[in-house]
Short mmCIF file of C-alpha atoms in Angstrom, two decimals:
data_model
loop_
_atom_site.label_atom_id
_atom_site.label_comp_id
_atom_site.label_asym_id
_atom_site.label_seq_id
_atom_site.Cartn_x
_atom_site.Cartn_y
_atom_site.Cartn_z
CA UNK A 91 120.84 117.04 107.57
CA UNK A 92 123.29 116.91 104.87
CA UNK A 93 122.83 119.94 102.97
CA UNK A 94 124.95 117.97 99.63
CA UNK A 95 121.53 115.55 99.32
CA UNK A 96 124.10 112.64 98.34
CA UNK A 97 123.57 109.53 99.67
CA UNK A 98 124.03 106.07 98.01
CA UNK A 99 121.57 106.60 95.27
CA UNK A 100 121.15 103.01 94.40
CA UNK A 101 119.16 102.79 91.36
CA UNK A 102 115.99 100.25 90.89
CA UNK A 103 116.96 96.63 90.31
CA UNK A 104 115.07 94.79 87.23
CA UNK A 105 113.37 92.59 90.02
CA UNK A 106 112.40 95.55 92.43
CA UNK A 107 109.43 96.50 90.47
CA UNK A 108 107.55 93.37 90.36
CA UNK A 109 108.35 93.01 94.03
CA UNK A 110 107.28 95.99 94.95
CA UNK A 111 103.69 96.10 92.91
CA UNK A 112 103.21 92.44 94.80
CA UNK A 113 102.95 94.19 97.76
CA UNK A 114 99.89 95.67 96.79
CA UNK A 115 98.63 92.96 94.45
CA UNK A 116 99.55 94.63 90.76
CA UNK A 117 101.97 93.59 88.34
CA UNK A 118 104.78 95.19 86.75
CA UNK A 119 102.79 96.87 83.80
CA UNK A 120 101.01 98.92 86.43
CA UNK A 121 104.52 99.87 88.39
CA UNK A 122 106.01 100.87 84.83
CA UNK A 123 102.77 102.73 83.53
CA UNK A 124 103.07 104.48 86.88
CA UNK A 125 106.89 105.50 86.18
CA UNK A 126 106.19 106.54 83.13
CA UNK A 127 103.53 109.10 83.98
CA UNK A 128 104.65 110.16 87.71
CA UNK A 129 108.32 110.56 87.45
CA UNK A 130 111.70 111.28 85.03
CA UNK A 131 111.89 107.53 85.04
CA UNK A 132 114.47 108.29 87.57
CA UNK A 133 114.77 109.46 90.86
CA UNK A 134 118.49 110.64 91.26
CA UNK A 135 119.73 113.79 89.16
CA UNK A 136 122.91 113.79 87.01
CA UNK A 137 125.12 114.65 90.42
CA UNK A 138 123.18 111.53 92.18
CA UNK A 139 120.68 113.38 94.01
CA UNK A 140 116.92 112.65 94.70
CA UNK A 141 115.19 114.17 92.12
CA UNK A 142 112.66 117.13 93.98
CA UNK A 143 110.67 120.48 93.21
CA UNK A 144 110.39 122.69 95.86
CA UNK A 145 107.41 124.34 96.01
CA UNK A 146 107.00 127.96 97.89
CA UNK A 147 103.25 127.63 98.66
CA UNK A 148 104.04 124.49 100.36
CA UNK A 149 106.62 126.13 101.79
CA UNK A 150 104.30 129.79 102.71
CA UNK A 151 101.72 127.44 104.78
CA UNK A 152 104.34 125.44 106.47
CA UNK A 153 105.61 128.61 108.22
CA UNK A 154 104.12 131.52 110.38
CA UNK A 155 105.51 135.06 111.91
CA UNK A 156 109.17 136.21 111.56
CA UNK A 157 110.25 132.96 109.48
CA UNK A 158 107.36 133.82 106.90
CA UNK A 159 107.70 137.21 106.53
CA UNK A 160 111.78 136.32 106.13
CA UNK A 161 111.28 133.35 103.73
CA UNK A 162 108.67 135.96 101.37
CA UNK A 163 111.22 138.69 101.76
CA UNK A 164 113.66 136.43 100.42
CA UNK A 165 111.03 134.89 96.92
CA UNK A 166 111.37 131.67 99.01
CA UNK A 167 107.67 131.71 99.59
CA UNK A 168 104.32 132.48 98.53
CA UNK A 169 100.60 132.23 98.76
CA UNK A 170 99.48 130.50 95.73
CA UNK A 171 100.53 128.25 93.70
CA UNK A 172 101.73 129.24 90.14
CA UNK A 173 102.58 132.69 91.42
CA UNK A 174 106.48 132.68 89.88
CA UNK A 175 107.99 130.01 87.13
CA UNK A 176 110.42 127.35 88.72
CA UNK A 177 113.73 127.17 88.36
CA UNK A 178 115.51 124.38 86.53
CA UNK A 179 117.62 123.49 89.78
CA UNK A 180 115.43 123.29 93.29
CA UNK A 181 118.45 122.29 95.48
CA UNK A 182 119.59 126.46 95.85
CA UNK A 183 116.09 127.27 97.18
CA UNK A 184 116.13 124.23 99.56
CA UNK A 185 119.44 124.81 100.90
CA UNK A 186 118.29 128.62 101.47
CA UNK A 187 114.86 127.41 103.14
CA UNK A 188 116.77 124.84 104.97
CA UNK A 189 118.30 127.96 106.61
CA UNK A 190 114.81 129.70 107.83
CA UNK A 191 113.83 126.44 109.13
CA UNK A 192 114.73 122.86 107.78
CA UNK A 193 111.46 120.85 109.24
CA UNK A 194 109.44 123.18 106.74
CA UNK A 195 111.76 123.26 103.79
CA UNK A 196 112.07 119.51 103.25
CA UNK A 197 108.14 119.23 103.83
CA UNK A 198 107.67 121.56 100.93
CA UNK A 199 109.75 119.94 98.32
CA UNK A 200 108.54 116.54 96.35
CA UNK A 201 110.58 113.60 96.55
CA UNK A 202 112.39 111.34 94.17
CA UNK A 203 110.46 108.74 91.94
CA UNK A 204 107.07 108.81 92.82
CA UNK A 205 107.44 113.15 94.36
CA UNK A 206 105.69 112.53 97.42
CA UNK A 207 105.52 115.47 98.95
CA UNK A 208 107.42 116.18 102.20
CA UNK A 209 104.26 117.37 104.02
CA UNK A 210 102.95 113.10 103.47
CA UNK A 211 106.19 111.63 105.06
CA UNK A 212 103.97 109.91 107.45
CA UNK A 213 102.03 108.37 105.18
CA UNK A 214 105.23 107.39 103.01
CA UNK A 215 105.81 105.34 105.99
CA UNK A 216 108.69 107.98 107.89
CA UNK A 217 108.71 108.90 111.69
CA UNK A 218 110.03 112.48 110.17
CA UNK A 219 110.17 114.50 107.25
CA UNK A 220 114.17 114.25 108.04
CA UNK A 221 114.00 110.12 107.68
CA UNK A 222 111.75 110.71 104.61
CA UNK A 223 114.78 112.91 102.96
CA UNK A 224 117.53 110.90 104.13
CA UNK A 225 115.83 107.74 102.51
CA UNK A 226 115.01 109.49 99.56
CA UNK A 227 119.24 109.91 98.93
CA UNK A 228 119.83 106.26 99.95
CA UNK A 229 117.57 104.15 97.33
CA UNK A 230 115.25 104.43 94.21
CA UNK A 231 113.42 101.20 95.69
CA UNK A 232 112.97 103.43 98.84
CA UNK A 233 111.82 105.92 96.83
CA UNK A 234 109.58 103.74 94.67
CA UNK A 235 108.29 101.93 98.63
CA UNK A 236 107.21 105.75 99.81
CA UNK A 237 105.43 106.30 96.78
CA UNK A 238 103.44 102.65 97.18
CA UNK A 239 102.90 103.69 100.94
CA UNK A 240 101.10 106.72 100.49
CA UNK A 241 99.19 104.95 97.35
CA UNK A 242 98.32 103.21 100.12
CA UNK A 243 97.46 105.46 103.06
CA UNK A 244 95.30 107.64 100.68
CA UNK A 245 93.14 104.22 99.82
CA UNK A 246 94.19 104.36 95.85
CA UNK A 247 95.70 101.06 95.70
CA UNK A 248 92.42 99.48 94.56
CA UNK A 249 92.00 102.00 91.44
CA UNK A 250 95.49 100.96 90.62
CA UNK A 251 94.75 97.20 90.44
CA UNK A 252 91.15 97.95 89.18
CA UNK A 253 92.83 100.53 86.25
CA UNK A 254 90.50 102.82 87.53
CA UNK A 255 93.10 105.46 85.61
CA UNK A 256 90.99 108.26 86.60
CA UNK A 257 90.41 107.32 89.97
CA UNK A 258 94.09 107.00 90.56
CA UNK A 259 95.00 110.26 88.65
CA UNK A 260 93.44 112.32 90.80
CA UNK A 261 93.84 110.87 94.46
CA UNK A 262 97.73 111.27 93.36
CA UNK A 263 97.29 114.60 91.61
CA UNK A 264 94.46 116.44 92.71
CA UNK A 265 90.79 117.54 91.23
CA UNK A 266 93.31 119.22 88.19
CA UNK A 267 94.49 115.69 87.19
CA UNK A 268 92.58 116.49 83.80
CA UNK A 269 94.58 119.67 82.73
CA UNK A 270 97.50 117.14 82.55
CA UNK A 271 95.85 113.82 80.80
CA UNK A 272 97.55 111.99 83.80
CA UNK A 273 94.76 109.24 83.77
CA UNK A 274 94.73 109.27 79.97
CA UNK A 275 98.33 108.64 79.92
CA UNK A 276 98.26 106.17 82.46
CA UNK A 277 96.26 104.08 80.29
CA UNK A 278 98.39 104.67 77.55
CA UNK A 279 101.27 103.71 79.30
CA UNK A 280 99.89 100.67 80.86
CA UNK A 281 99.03 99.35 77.31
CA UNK A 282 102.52 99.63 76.32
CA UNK A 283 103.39 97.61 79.12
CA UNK A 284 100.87 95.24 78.88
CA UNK A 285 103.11 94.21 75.00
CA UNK A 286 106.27 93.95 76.56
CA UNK A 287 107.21 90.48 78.89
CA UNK A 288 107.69 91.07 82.47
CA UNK A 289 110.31 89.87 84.60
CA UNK A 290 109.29 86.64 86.17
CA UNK A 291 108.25 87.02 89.92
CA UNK A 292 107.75 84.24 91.88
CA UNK A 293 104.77 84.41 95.02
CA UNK A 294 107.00 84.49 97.27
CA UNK A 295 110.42 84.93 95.99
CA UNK A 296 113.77 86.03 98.61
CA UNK A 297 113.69 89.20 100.79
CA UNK A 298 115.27 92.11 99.15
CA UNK A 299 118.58 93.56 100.99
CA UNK A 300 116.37 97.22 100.34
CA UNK A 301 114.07 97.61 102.74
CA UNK A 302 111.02 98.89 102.02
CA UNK A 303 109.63 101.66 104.77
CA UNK A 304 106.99 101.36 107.27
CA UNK A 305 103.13 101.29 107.25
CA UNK A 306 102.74 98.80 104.59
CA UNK A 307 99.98 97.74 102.81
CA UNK A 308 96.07 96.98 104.74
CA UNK A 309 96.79 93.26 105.61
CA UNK A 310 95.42 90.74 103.73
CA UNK A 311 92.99 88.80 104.53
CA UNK A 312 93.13 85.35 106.28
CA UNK A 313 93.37 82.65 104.41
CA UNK A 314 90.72 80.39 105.16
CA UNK A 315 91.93 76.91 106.80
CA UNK A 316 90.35 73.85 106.78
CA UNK A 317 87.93 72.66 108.85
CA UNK A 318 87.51 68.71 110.15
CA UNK A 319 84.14 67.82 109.19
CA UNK A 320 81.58 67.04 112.28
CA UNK A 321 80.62 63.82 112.86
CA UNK A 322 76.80 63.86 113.98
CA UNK A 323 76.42 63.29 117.46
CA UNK A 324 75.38 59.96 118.76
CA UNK A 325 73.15 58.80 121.44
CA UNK A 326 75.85 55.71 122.54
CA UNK A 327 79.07 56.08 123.73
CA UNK A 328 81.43 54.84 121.28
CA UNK A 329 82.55 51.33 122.29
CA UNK A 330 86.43 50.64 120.95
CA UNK A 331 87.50 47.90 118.58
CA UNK A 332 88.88 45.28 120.73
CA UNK A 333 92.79 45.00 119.95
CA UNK A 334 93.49 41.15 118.53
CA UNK A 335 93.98 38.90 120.87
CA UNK A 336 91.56 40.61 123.54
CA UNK A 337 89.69 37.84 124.36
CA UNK A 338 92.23 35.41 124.54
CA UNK A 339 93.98 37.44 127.77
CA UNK A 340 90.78 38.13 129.41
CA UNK A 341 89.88 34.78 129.53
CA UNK A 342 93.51 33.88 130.50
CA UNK A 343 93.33 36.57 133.32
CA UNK A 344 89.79 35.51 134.85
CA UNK A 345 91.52 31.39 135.29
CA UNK A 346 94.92 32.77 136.60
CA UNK A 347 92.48 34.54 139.48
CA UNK A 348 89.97 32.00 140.25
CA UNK A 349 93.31 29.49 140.33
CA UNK A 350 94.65 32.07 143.13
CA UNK A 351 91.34 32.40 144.65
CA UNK A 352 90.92 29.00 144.89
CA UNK A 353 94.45 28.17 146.35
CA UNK A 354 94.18 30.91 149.00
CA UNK A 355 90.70 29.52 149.70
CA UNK A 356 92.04 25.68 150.94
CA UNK A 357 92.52 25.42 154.78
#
């Protein structure tokens, strides 16, 4: 891993939001009202790198042993939550957790746009927590595609078209979503939105050169195709319209083989 965090840090295109919300069926009011409330508005810091807070409970459960007892020793971890005030910058604590054991460290810090935490990079759609990091420095709209995968994984997609804003608030922030007015603010957010023109979108508009991650949305359902309607059944066999001129070569063929008949019949 490259302990600078720099990557590419492309930032969101106008267009990425709408695409991205289509994948899971809302519109670019909901992706904005989301931004507003879950993230800086940005992912990438004034240096260009994802935007994260590590977290030292995270960090406490994702070791045991020796590496614990070093990582406590060193204020790098803790118990609980809320024990010690954060510092401005989180890269200094990464990079020193990185050095007790990088698997844990970049599982215990939250990533870019939407902070998904390292611990979910499987359901942001991420083989590793590694992958999950190194996407994280590449691309906001890779950012903003973890964020909609774990939406996903964690079934929350629906109260995000349904602006269930409570519902939402606290499958993304926990039971404490209240302390925060995250589903409150959501709503306020959304109606902001709501005044303002998107950016057009079409159904089915030209794939983006950003890939999105893995483990997209539950597929959609089938859409229903046609059916030929049943002719009843009948009791005859259907008999076929005679082509035109039919008769007039049957009857030409029975004369041209009574003529042979008859010629082949003289002694």
């Amino acid at each position: 891993m490259d302990m600078t965090f720099k990557g590419a840090a492309r930032r969101l295109d106008d267009i990425d939001l709408p695409k991205l919300g289509a994948r899971i069926g809302v519109g670019e009011d909901e992706m904005h009202a989301f931004l507003d409330v879950e993230t800086s508005g940005h992912g990438f810091d004034a240096v260009g790198r994802p935007v994260i807070l590590f977290e030292p409970h995270v960090f406490y459960r994702n070791l045991s042993g020796a590496k614990r007892a070093k990582a406590v020793a060193a204020g790098l971890a803790y118990p609980k939550w809320g024990e010690k005030p954060y510092p401005r910058d989180s890269y200094p604590r990464l990079r020193a957790a990185c050095a007790i054991d990088e698997t844990a460290a970049l599982k215990s810090a939250s990533w870019g746009l939407g902070q998904v935490l390292g611990e979910n990079f499987k359901a942001a759609g991420f083989l590793t927590v590694q992958a999950m990091a190194e996407a994280m420095m590449a691309d906001e709209a890779l950012q903003l595609g973890a964020a909609i995968n774990f939406t996903v994984e964690n079934r929350l997609d629906d109260n995000l078209r349904n602006h269930d804003w409570a519902g939402f608030a606290k499958g993304y922030n926990g039971a404490g979503y209240r302390k925060n007015a995250y589903d409150t603010r959501l709503a306020e957010a959304y109606r902001k939105w709501s005044r303002i023109k998107d950016m057009p979108w079409p159904a089915a508009g030209p794939a983006s050169s950003a890939a999105v991650p893995a483990a997209p949305p539950e597929p959609a359902k089938p859409i229903p195709v046609p059916q030929p309607t049943a002719t009843p059944a009948s009791s005859a066999l259907p008999v076929p319209a005679a082509r035109p001129g039919f008769w007039t070569a049957l009857v030409a063929a029975i004369l041209k083989i009574s003529a042979i008949l008859n010629l082949f019949g003289r002694k």
